[in-house]
XYZ file of C-alpha atoms in Angstrom:
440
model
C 225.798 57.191 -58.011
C 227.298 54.211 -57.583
C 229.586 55.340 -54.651
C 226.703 56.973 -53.114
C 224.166 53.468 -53.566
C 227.077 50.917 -51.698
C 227.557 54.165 -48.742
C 223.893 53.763 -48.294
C 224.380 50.306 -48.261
C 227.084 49.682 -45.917
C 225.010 51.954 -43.858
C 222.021 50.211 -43.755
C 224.261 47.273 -42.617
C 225.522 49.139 -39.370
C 221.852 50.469 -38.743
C 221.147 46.615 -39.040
C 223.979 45.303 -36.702
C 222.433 47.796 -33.927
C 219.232 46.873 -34.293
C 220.173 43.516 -34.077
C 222.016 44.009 -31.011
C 219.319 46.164 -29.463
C 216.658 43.947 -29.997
C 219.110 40.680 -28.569
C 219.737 42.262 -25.431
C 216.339 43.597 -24.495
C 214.601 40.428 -25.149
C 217.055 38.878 -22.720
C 217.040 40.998 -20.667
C 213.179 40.380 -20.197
C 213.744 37.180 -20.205
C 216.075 37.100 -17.629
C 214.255 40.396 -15.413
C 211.230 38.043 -15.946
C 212.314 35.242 -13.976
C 214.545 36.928 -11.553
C 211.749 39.432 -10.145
C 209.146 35.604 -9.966
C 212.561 33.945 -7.941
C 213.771 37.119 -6.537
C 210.146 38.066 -5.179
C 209.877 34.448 -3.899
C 213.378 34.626 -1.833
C 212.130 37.976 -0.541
C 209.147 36.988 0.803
C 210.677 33.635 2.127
C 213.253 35.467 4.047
C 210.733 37.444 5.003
C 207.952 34.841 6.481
C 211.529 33.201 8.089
C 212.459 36.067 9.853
C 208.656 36.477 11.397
C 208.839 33.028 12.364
C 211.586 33.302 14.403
C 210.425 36.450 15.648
C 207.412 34.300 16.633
C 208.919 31.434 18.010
C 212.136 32.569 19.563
C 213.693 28.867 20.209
C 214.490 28.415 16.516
C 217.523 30.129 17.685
C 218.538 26.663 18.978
C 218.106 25.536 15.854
C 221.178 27.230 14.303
C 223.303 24.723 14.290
C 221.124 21.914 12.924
C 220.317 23.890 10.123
C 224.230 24.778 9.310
C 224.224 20.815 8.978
C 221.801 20.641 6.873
C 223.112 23.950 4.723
C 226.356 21.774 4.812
C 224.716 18.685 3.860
C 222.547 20.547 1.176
C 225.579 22.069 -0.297
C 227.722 18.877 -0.646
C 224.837 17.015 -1.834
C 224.706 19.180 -5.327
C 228.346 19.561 -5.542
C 228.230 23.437 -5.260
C 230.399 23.812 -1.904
C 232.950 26.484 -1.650
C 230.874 28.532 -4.385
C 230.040 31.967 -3.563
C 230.069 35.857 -5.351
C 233.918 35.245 -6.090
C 232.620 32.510 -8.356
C 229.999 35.129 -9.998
C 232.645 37.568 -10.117
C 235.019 34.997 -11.661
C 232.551 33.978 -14.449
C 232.912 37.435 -15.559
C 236.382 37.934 -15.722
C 237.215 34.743 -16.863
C 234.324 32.739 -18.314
C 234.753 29.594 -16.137
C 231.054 28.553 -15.798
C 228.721 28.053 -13.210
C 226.754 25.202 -11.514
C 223.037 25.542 -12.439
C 222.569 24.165 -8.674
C 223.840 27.138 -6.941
C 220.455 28.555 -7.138
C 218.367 26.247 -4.775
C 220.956 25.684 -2.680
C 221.768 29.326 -2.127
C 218.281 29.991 -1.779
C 217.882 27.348 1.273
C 220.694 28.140 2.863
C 219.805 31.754 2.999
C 216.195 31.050 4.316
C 217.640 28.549 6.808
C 220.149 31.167 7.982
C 217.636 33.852 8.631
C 214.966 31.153 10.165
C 217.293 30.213 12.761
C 218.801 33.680 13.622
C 222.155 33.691 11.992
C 223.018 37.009 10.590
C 223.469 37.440 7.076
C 222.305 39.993 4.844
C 220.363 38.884 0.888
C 222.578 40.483 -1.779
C 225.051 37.633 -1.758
C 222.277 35.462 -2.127
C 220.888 37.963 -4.631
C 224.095 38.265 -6.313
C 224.809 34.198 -6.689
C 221.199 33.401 -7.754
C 220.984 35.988 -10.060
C 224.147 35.715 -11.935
C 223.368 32.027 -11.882
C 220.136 32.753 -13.767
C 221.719 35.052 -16.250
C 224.124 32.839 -17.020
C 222.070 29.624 -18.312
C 219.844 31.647 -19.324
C 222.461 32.877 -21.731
C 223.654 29.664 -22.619
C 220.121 27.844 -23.258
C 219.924 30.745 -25.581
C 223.288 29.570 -27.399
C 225.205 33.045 -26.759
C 229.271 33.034 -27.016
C 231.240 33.315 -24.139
C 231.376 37.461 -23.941
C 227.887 37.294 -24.281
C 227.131 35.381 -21.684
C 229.768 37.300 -19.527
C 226.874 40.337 -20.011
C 224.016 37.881 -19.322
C 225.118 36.838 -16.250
C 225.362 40.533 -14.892
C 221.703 41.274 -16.313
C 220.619 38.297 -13.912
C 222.761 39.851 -10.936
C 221.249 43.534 -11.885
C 217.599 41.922 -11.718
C 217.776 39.923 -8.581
C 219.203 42.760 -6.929
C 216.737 45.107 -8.249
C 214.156 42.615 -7.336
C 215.430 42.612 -3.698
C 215.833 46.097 -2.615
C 213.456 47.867 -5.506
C 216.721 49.971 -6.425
C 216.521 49.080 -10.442
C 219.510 52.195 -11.704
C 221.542 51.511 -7.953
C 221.590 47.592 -8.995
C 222.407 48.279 -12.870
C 225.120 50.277 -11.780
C 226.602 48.000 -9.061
C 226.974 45.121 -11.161
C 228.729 46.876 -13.965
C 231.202 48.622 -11.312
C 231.766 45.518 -9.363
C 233.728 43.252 -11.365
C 236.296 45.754 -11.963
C 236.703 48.713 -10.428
C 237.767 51.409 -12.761
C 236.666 50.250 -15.937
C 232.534 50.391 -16.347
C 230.997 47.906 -18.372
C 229.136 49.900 -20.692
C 227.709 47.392 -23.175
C 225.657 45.921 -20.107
C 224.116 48.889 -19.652
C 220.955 48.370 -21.608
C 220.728 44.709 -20.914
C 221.534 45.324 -16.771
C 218.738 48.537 -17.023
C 215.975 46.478 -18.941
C 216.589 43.251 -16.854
C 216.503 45.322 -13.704
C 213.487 47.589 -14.698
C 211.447 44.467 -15.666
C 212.278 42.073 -12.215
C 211.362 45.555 -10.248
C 207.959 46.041 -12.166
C 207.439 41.776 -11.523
C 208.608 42.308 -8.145
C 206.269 45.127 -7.167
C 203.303 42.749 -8.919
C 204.007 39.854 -6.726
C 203.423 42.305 -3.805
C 207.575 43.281 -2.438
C 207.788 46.682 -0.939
C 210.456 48.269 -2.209
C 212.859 49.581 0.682
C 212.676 53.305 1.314
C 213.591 55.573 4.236
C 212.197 58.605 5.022
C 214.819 61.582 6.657
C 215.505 64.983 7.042
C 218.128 66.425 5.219
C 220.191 69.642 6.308
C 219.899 72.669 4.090
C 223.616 72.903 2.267
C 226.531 74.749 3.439
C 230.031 74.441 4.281
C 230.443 73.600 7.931
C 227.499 70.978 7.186
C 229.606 69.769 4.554
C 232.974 69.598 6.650
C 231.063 67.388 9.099
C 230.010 65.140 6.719
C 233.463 64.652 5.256
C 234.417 63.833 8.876
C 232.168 60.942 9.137
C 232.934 59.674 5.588
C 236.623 59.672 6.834
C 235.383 57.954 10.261
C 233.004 55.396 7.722
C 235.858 54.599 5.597
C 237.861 53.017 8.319
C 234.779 51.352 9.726
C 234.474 49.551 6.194
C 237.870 48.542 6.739
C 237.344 47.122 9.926
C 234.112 45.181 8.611
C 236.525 43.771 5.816
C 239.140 42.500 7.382
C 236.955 40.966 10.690
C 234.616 39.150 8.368
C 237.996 37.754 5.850
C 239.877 36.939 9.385
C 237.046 35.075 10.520
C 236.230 32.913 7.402
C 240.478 32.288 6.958
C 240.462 31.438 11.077
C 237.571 29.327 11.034
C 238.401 27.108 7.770
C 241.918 26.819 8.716
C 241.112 25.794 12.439
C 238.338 23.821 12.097
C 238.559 21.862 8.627
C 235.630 20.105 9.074
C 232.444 21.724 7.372
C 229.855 19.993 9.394
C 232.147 20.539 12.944
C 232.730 24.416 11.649
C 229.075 24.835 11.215
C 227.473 23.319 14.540
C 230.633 25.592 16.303
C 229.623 28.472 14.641
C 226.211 28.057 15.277
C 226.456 27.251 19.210
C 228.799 30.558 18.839
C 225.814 32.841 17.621
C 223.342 31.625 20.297
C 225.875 32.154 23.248
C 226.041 35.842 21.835
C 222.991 36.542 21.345
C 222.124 34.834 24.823
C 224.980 37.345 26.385
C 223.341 40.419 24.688
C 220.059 39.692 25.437
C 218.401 41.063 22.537
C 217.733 39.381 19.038
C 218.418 42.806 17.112
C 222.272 41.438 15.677
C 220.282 38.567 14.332
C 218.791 38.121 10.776
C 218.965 41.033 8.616
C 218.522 43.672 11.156
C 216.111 45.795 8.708
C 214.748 47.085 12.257
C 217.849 48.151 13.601
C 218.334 50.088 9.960
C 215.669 51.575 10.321
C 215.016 52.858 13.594
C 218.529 54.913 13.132
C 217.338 56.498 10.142
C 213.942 57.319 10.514
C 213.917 57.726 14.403
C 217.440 58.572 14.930
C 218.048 55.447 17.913
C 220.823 53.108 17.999
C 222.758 51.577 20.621
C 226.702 53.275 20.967
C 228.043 49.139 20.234
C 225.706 47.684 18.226
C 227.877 48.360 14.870
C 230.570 46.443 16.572
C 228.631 43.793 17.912
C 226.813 42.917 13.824
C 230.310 42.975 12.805
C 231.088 40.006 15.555
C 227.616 38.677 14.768
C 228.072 38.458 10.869
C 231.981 37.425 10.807
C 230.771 33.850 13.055
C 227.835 33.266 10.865
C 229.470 33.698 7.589
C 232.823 32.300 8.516
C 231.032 29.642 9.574
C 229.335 28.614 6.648
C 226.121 30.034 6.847
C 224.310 31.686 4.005
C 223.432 35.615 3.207
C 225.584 38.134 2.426
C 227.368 40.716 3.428
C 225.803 44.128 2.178
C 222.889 44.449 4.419
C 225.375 43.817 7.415
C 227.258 46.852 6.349
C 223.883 48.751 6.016
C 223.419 47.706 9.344
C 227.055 48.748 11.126
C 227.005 52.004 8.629
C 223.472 53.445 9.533
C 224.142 52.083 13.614
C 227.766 53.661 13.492
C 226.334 57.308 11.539
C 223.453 57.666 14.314
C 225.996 57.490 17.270
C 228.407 59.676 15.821
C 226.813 62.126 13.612
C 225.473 63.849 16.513
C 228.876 64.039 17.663
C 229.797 66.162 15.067
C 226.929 67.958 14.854
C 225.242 65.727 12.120
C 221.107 65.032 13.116
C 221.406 61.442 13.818
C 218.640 59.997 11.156
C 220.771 62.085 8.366
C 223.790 60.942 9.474
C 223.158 56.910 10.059
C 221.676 57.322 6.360
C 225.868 58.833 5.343
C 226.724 55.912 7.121
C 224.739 53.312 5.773
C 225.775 54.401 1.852
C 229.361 55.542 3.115
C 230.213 51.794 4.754
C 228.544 50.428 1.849
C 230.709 51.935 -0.670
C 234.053 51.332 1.399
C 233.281 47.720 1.388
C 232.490 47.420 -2.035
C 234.318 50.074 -4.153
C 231.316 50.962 -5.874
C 231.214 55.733 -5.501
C 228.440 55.493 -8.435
C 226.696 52.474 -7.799
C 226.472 54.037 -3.756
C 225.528 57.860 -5.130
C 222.284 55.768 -6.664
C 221.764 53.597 -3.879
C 221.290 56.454 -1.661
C 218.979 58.757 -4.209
C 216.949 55.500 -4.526
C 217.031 54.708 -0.559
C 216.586 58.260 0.743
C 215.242 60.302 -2.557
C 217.543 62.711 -4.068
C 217.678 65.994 -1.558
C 220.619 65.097 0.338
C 222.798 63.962 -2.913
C 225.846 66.575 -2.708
C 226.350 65.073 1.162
C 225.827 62.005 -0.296
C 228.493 61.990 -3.007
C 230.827 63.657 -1.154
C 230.532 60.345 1.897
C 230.768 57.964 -1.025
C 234.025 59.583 -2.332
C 235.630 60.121 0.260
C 235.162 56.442 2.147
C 236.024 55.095 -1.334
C 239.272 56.748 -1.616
C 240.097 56.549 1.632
C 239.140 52.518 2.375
C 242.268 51.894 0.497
C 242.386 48.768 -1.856
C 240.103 46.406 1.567
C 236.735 44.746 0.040
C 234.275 42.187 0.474
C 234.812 40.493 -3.022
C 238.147 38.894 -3.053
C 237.718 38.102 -6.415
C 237.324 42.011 -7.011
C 239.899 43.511 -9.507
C 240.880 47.263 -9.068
C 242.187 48.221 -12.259
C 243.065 51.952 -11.761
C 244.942 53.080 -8.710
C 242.692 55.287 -6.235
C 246.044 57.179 -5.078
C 246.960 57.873 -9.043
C 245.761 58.105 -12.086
C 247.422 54.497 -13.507
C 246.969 51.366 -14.248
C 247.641 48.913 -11.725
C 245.731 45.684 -12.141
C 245.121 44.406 -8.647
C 242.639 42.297 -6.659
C 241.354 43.717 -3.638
C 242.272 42.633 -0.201
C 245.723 40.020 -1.241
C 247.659 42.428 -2.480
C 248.224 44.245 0.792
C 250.770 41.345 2.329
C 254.060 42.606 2.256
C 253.972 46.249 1.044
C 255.793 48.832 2.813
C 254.371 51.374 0.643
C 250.655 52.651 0.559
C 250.260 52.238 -3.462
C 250.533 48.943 -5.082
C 252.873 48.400 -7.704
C 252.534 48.455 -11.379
C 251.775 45.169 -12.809
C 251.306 46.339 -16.405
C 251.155 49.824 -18.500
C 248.005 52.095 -18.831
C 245.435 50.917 -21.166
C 242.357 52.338 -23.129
């Protein structure tokens, strides 16, 4: 009996220690869904009212480089420059903290960047503000350091979810992107419950979730061949989007030191582009672009080359965004001109192409896979599984996230232990080497 009475008893203490947990994380993760959908909503609909302004008033165009002084200015002035998503990404694998004053001045360098035409996407914004958020949320709330390693990708699940109304897609991405092959399971409920709750605020505060409607080609084979094609064709398009926008940033900062000089360059760069196109549509976002090659199946044969040039200047020059809506952009742009190539229906194909470019330049198959049931509803999910496997494999170990670790090998099953992007220098060989042994 007495056996039986300390069983029960060391049971009730597990049942205890989960319940515990359970109820920890999800009040958090309100917490922190709470005030990411109220900051996430207001970034949304800031970029938003920016990008009709300029639509409006076309000469804030000439404004580009004034406001990459003041971004400049704005970013020495709280102490936060040189702090981007590595630093989000680096709080996570290695605890190191971050500056509670990322937040604003992410969040008007963003709006300044879209105001005055430069083109940037929101996620990195999105990314930095909500990990930010997470983050001291965690620590006003006293958690350890692991702890707050979780909080801080709630807050990047949330704002992301907030953003693009893709709650699972956003939980998902932020456990996958740290580390690629290992998933962060423990954040699962706290990720979920933050990004449920900043979608639900987000959709109260009046932001339209983003949702394209296309066609999708009954299954079969030769369909399926085709779309392999393309995710081959995507995967080296994420590769060139890669290495153009890490060229420009290493180009820019090592040839022109100078923040303030780098900025007004950059910015003078951007207008005589834009002036040379003659169109606006490789400014901003370039939601319109997105969506006129899914939904109507139009798209210019260049323009995926010409957002590349267009977001490599901006960023490299120190303006503020990101880089994931860019890759929407050259994806969906690149699908609708060549999909029809290959016999693809150019909507279905620039919406392959917008999840296939995506998941090349950010290593994420899942995270993609759930981006594109949330984006384009869940018909077309076998072609869209197969696109996200295929560019991942084949996009080798390129990214947008230098701070990105792959852990497992994409050629083998082993451990490798790598960061994306740096470890290419100086290999002869296609796989990296082994920097440690396999591990649970």
């Amino acid at each position: 009996m007495e056996t039986i009475v300390k069983r029960f008893g060391a049971w009730l203490c597990r049942a205890g220690l989960y319940l515990r947990t359970l109820m920890k994380w999800v009040i958090l993760a309100l917490v922190i869904g709470a005030f990411c959908g109220v900051i996430g909503s207001a970034f949304h609909i800031g970029v938003h009212h920016a990008t009709e302004l300029r639509g409006k008033y076309p000469w804030l165009l000439w404004c580009l480089p004034l406001a990459g002084l003041v971004i400049v200015g704005f970013y020495k002035l709280t102490k936060t420059e040189g702090q981007g998503t590595n630093n989000i990404i680096d709080e996570v694998h290695l605890g190191k903290g971050l500056s509670l004053l990322l937040l604003p001045a992410i969040f008007l360098g963003t709006v300044l960047t879209h105001l005055c035409g430069g083109s940037a996407g929101r996620e990195g914004a999105a990314l930095q503000m909500g990990g930010t958020i997470g983050y001291h949320t965690g620590r006003l709330l006293r958690l350890d350091d692991r702890d707050l390693r979780v909080a801080t990708l709630a807050g990047m699940a949330a704002f992301f979810s907030a953003l693009f109304g893709t709650p699972l897609a956003a939980s998902v991405f932020a456990m996958m992107v740290i580390s690629i092959g290992v998933l962060y399971d423990v954040a699962f409920i706290p990720c979920l419950a933050a990004a449920l709750t900043a979608y639900g605020v987000s959709l109260v505060m009046g932001v339209e979730p983003t949702r394209f409607t296309v066609e999708v080609p009954a299954l079969n084979g030769w369909m399926l061949l085709r779309v392999a094609v393309l995710a081959a064709l995507c995967a080296l398009v994420s590769i060139v989007f890669c290495n153009v926008i890490h060229f420009a940033e290493h180009q820019m900062a090592h040839r022109l030191k100078n923040a303030w000089v780098r900025a007004v360059k950059g910015g003078f760069a951007v207008i005589a582009l834009t002036c040379l196109c003659g169109t606006t549509d490789y400014n901003g976002a370039g939601m319109e672009v997105i969506t006129a090659a899914v939904e109507q199946g139009t798209a210019h044969p260049e323009a995926f080359l010409l957002k590349i040039l267009f977001t490599a200047i901006t960023l490299g020059a120190g303006y503020k965004g990101g880089e994931v809506v860019p890759s929407f952009f050259v994806g969906a742009t690149f699908g609708c001109v060549v999909g029809p190539l290959l016999g693809i229906p150019a909507g279905f194909a620039a919406a392959l192409g917008l999840v296939a470019v995506f998941c090349g330049a950010t290593n994420c198959p899942l995270a993609s896979i759930f981006l594109a049931v949330e984006l384009f509803g869940d018909g077309g999910i076998l072609y869209f599984a197969l696109a996200c496997g295929l560019s991942y494999m084949l996009s080798g170990y390129n990214g947008l996230y230098s701070s990105q670790t792959i852990l497992y090998s994409k050629l083998k099953a082993r451990y490798i232990n790598v960061h994306t992007n740096a470890h290419h220098e100086g290999l002869s060989h296609a796989e990296p080497p082994v920097h440690g042994s396999v591990k649970d």
